[in-house]
Coordinates of C-alpha atoms and ligand atoms in Angstrom, one line a residue:
M1 CA 93.3 112.4 132.0
I2 CA 92.2 113.9 128.7
K3 CA 88.8 114.4 127.2
G4 CA 88.0 112.9 123.7
R5 CA 85.4 111.4 121.5
I6 CA 84.9 107.8 120.5
I7 CA 85.0 107.7 116.7
K8 CA 84.9 103.9 116.2
G9 CA 84.6 100.7 118.1
I10 CA 86.0 97.4 116.8
G11 CA 86.5 94.1 118.6
G12 CA 86.5 95.4 122.2
F13 CA 88.7 98.4 121.3
Y14 CA 87.4 102.0 121.2
Y15 CA 89.2 104.5 119.1
V16 CA 89.2 107.9 120.7
V17 CA 90.3 111.2 119.3
A18 CA 91.6 113.4 122.1
A19 CA 93.9 116.4 121.9
H20 CA 94.3 115.9 118.1
A21 CA 95.7 112.4 118.5
L22 CA 94.1 108.9 118.1
Y23 CA 94.1 106.5 121.0
E24 CA 93.3 102.8 121.0
C25 CA 91.4 102.2 124.2
R26 CA 90.2 99.4 126.3
A27 CA 87.2 100.1 128.6
R28 CA 87.9 99.6 132.2
G29 CA 86.1 96.5 133.6
L30 CA 83.9 98.7 135.8
F31 CA 81.7 99.6 132.8
R32 CA 80.6 96.1 132.4
K33 CA 79.7 95.7 136.0
E34 CA 77.7 98.9 135.9
G35 CA 75.9 97.8 132.7
R36 CA 77.2 100.7 130.8
T37 CA 78.3 100.3 127.2
P38 CA 80.5 103.0 125.5
L39 CA 79.0 104.0 122.2
V40 CA 80.5 105.6 119.1
G41 CA 79.9 109.3 119.6
D42 CA 80.5 109.3 123.3
M43 CA 82.5 112.0 124.9
V44 CA 84.9 110.3 127.3
D45 CA 87.8 110.7 129.6
I46 CA 90.8 108.6 128.8
E47 CA 94.1 107.9 130.6
P48 CA 97.1 107.2 128.4
T49 CA 98.8 104.0 129.4
G50 CA 102.3 105.3 128.7
E51 CA 102.6 103.1 125.6
E52 CA 102.2 105.3 122.5
G53 CA 98.7 105.6 121.2
K54 CA 97.2 103.5 123.9
A55 CA 94.9 104.5 126.7
Y56 CA 92.2 103.4 129.1
L57 CA 88.6 104.6 128.8
Q58 CA 87.9 106.0 132.3
D59 CA 84.6 107.7 132.1
I60 CA 81.6 108.5 129.8
Y61 CA 80.0 111.9 129.8
E62 CA 76.3 112.4 129.8
R63 CA 74.7 111.9 126.3
S64 CA 72.6 114.4 124.6
T65 CA 71.0 111.6 122.6
E66 CA 71.3 107.9 122.5
L67 CA 70.1 105.8 119.5
V68 CA 69.5 102.1 119.4
R69 CA 69.7 101.7 115.7
P70 CA 72.3 102.7 114.8
A71 CA 73.8 102.4 118.3
V72 CA 75.4 105.8 118.6
A73 CA 75.6 108.7 121.1
N74 CA 75.2 112.4 120.7
A75 CA 73.9 112.5 117.2
D76 CA 71.6 115.5 116.6
Q77 CA 70.2 114.7 113.2
A78 CA 70.1 112.1 110.5
L79 CA 70.5 112.1 106.7
L80 CA 68.9 109.2 105.0
V81 CA 70.7 108.6 101.7
F82 CA 69.2 106.6 98.9
S83 CA 69.8 106.5 95.1
A84 CA 67.4 107.5 92.3
A85 CA 68.7 104.5 90.4
S86 CA 71.2 101.7 90.6
P87 CA 70.0 100.5 93.1
A88 CA 66.4 101.6 92.5
V89 CA 64.6 103.2 95.5
S90 CA 63.3 100.7 98.1
Y91 CA 60.4 102.7 99.4
G92 CA 59.8 100.2 102.1
L93 CA 63.3 100.7 103.5
V94 CA 62.8 104.5 103.4
D95 CA 59.5 104.3 105.3
R96 CA 61.0 102.0 107.9
F97 CA 64.0 104.1 108.5
L98 CA 61.9 107.2 108.9
A99 CA 59.6 105.4 111.3
N100 CA 62.5 104.3 113.4
M101 CA 63.9 107.9 113.5
E102 CA 60.5 109.3 114.4
E103 CA 60.4 106.7 117.2
Q104 CA 63.8 107.8 118.4
E105 CA 62.8 111.5 117.9
L106 CA 65.8 112.3 115.8
D107 CA 65.2 115.0 113.1
T108 CA 65.8 113.5 109.7
C109 CA 66.2 114.8 106.2
L110 CA 66.5 112.7 103.0
C111 CA 69.1 112.8 100.3
I112 CA 68.6 111.3 96.8
T113 CA 71.9 110.5 95.1
K114 CA 72.8 109.5 91.5
I115 CA 70.4 112.1 90.0
D116 CA 72.7 112.2 87.0
L117 CA 71.2 108.7 86.1
V118 CA 67.6 109.7 85.8
S119 CA 65.3 112.5 84.4
E120 CA 64.0 115.4 86.4
E121 CA 60.5 113.9 86.2
D122 CA 61.8 110.7 87.7
I123 CA 63.3 112.7 90.6
D124 CA 60.0 114.5 91.3
V125 CA 58.1 111.2 91.4
I126 CA 60.6 109.9 94.0
R127 CA 60.8 113.0 96.2
E128 CA 57.1 114.0 96.2
P129 CA 55.7 111.6 98.9
Y130 CA 58.3 112.6 101.4
E131 CA 58.1 116.4 100.8
K132 CA 54.3 116.0 101.1
A133 CA 54.9 114.3 104.4
G134 CA 57.0 117.3 105.6
Y135 CA 60.5 116.0 105.1
K136 CA 63.3 118.1 103.5
V137 CA 64.6 116.2 100.5
Y138 CA 68.0 117.0 99.1
I139 CA 69.1 115.8 95.6
V140 CA 72.7 115.3 94.7
S141 CA 75.1 113.8 92.2
N142 CA 78.5 112.7 93.3
K143 CA 79.4 112.7 89.6
T144 CA 78.5 116.3 88.7
K145 CA 78.6 117.5 92.3
E146 CA 75.2 119.1 91.9
G147 CA 73.6 119.7 95.3
I148 CA 76.8 119.1 97.3
D149 CA 77.0 122.6 98.7
E150 CA 73.4 122.3 100.2
I151 CA 74.4 119.1 101.9
K152 CA 77.5 120.8 103.3
A153 CA 75.3 123.5 104.7
F154 CA 73.0 120.9 106.3
L155 CA 75.9 119.2 108.0
K156 CA 77.5 122.4 109.3
D157 CA 78.0 122.5 113.1
R158 CA 76.0 119.3 113.6
N159 CA 76.6 115.6 114.4
T160 CA 74.8 113.8 111.6
V161 CA 74.1 110.1 111.2
L162 CA 74.5 109.2 107.6
S163 CA 72.5 106.1 106.8
G164 CA 71.2 104.3 103.8
P165 CA 71.0 101.0 101.9
S166 CA 74.2 99.4 100.5
G167 CA 75.6 100.9 97.3
V168 CA 73.5 104.1 97.2
G169 CA 76.7 106.3 97.4
K170 CA 77.2 107.2 101.0
S171 CA 80.9 106.8 100.8
S172 CA 81.0 108.8 97.6
L173 CA 78.9 111.5 99.2
I174 CA 81.5 111.7 102.0
K175 CA 84.2 112.0 99.4
S176 CA 82.3 114.8 97.7
I177 CA 82.1 116.6 101.1
I178 CA 85.5 115.8 102.4
P179 CA 87.7 115.2 99.3
D180 CA 90.7 114.0 101.4
S181 CA 88.8 111.5 103.5
S182 CA 90.0 107.9 103.4
V183 CA 86.7 106.1 103.2
E184 CA 86.5 103.3 100.7
I185 CA 84.2 103.3 97.7
G186 CA 82.8 99.9 96.7
E187 CA 82.1 98.9 93.1
I188 CA 78.5 97.9 92.7
S189 CA 78.3 94.3 91.8
Q190 CA 76.7 94.5 88.4
K191 CA 74.9 91.1 88.7
I192 CA 73.0 91.8 91.8
G193 CA 72.9 95.6 91.5
R194 CA 73.8 95.8 95.2
G195 CA 76.7 97.4 97.1
K196 CA 79.5 95.4 98.6
N197 CA 78.9 96.7 102.1
T198 CA 82.2 98.3 102.2
T199 CA 81.5 100.2 105.4
R200 CA 81.2 97.6 108.2
H201 CA 81.5 99.7 111.3
T202 CA 80.1 103.0 112.3
E203 CA 82.8 105.6 112.2
I204 CA 82.8 109.3 112.9
L205 CA 84.5 111.5 110.3
P206 CA 85.2 115.1 111.0
I207 CA 84.3 117.7 108.3
D208 CA 85.7 120.5 110.3
E209 CA 86.2 121.4 114.0
T210 CA 82.4 121.5 114.7
S211 CA 80.8 119.3 112.1
F212 CA 80.9 115.5 112.2
V213 CA 79.3 112.7 110.1
Y214 CA 78.6 109.3 111.5
D215 CA 79.2 106.9 108.6
T216 CA 77.1 103.8 109.2
P217 CA 77.1 100.4 107.5
G218 CA 74.8 100.0 104.5
Y219 CA 71.9 97.6 105.0
S220 CA 69.4 95.6 103.0
S221 CA 66.7 95.4 105.7
I222 CA 65.5 97.3 108.7
E223 CA 63.7 96.0 111.7
L224 CA 61.1 98.3 113.1
L225 CA 61.7 99.4 116.7
I226 CA 58.1 99.7 117.7
K227 CA 56.4 96.6 119.2
D228 CA 52.8 97.8 119.0
E229 CA 51.3 98.5 115.6
A230 CA 48.8 100.9 117.2
E231 CA 51.6 103.4 117.7
L232 CA 52.6 103.4 114.0
G233 CA 50.2 106.1 113.0
F234 CA 52.1 108.5 115.3
L235 CA 55.3 107.8 113.5
M236 CA 53.9 108.9 110.2
R237 CA 54.5 112.7 110.1
E238 CA 51.7 113.4 107.8
F239 CA 49.2 111.2 109.6
R240 CA 49.7 113.0 113.0
P241 CA 47.5 116.1 112.4
H242 CA 44.6 113.9 111.5
L243 CA 44.8 111.2 114.1
G244 CA 41.7 111.2 116.3
G245 CA 39.5 112.1 113.4
C246 CA 38.4 108.6 112.6
R247 CA 35.0 107.2 113.6
F248 CA 36.6 104.4 115.7
A249 CA 39.1 105.4 118.4
G250 CA 41.4 102.4 117.8
C251 CA 41.1 102.8 114.0
S252 CA 43.9 100.9 112.2
H253 CA 43.3 103.0 109.1
L254 CA 43.1 99.8 107.0
N255 CA 39.5 98.5 106.8
E256 CA 37.4 100.6 109.1
P257 CA 34.6 102.8 107.7
D258 CA 34.8 106.6 108.1
C259 CA 38.6 106.7 108.4
I260 CA 40.1 110.1 108.1
I261 CA 43.5 108.8 106.9
K262 CA 41.9 106.9 104.0
Q263 CA 39.9 110.0 103.2
K264 CA 43.0 112.1 103.1
V265 CA 44.7 109.6 100.8
E266 CA 41.7 109.9 98.5
E267 CA 41.8 113.7 98.6
G268 CA 45.5 113.6 97.7
V269 CA 46.7 115.1 101.0
I270 CA 48.5 111.9 102.0
S271 CA 50.6 110.1 99.3
P272 CA 49.3 106.7 98.3
R273 CA 52.9 105.5 98.4
R274 CA 53.3 106.4 102.0
Y275 CA 49.9 105.0 102.9
E276 CA 51.0 101.7 101.3
G277 CA 54.3 101.8 103.3
Y278 CA 52.2 102.3 106.5
R279 CA 50.0 99.3 105.6
E280 CA 53.0 97.1 105.1
M281 CA 54.7 98.2 108.3
Y282 CA 51.4 97.8 110.3
L283 CA 50.9 94.2 109.1
D284 CA 54.6 93.4 109.8
V285 CA 54.5 94.7 113.4
K286 CA 51.2 93.0 114.0
G287 CA 52.4 89.7 112.5
R288 CA 55.5 89.8 114.7
R289 CA 53.5 90.4 117.8
K290 CA 51.6 87.1 117.4
W291 CA 54.6 85.0 118.2
Ligands
LIG301 N1 76.3 107.9 88.5 C1 76.6 108.0 89.8 N2 77.2 107.0 90.5 C2 77.4 107.1 91.8 C3 77.0 108.3 92.5 N3 77.4 108.1 93.8 C4 78.0 106.9 93.9 N4 78.0 106.3 92.7 C5 78.6 105.0 92.4 O1 77.9 104.0 93.2 C6 78.7 103.0 93.6 C7 78.5 102.8 95.1 O2 79.0 103.9 95.8 P1 79.5 104.0 97.3 O3 79.8 105.4 97.6 O4 80.5 102.9 97.6 O5 78.1 103.5 98.1 P2 77.9 103.2 99.6 O6 76.5 103.7 99.9 O7 79.0 103.8 100.4 O8 77.9 101.7 99.7 P3 78.1 100.8 101.1 O9 79.5 101.0 101.6 O10 77.9 99.4 100.5 O11 77.0 101.1 102.0 C8 80.1 103.3 93.2 O12 80.4 102.6 92.0 C9 80.0 104.8 93.0 O13 81.0 105.3 92.0 C10 76.3 109.3 91.8 O14 75.9 110.4 92.3 N5 76.2 109.1 90.4
LIG302 ZN1 41.5 105.6 110.5

């Protein structure tokens, strides 16, 4: 028996790196009976079958974290990647991703790519709402390599989920960090300005012995994990210190009088952009619940 890590799962096979070798593994039938599903990121015991590069997945170690979206184990932080331009920032997607990460209690930082395509003023406009909310925002260019060293430092000795919409430069970022990695870089389709979704499966890539990135597929929409819109305020980092300060206990922060959140937006403490994101998510969750 050897201990390893699941780095990829495709079509019923799990790819496990153990003792510096890659094994294609089938999970033993018992997992299904026990209702356990191996996840990318799981530390596992495998038993080589005797055939070269093949093994059986025998046991899964206890997970330090378990995410639903993306479905991975043992990640300890996330980096949300989005581009300053081409494609333009989808603020709605950023807010949704952050809300899901807050719900799953995974610490998240932001990374704005393609800063070589816009002015410094443009970058400040994009990053400000998130810095105000309390998020660390990195800015990088995969072209000039500006900001890459800071990302390397952020990734050092951690298991980091790399996530973001299609075409924002996640694969390029990995190439900037690990120049000899084999990830594919898709050409943006000029007509629709969107990526080709080159990455289709989550895959763990090693940066060094103790630093790993979880490269996840790009997306064009995100479903919120929460089912009750009343919880949404708690997922907004910058709302939290003020919650409880509204006149009404169940304040939705949308139309009620004497709402501390709306007051903080007016005072410039909370960014109007983030408040708008909150409003959209609130109405979305509420609308879904009716069905
Ligand atoms: N100018 C500029 N172009 C970039 C930068 N980063 C990536 N690109 C380009 O953007 C396009 C998409 O890059 P990818 O790295 O494939 O994007 P991705 O996020 O991995 O895309 P998916 O696999 O679809 O999720 C490619 O044509 C890259 O050359 C950057 O910092 N500056
Ligand atoms: Zn309120």
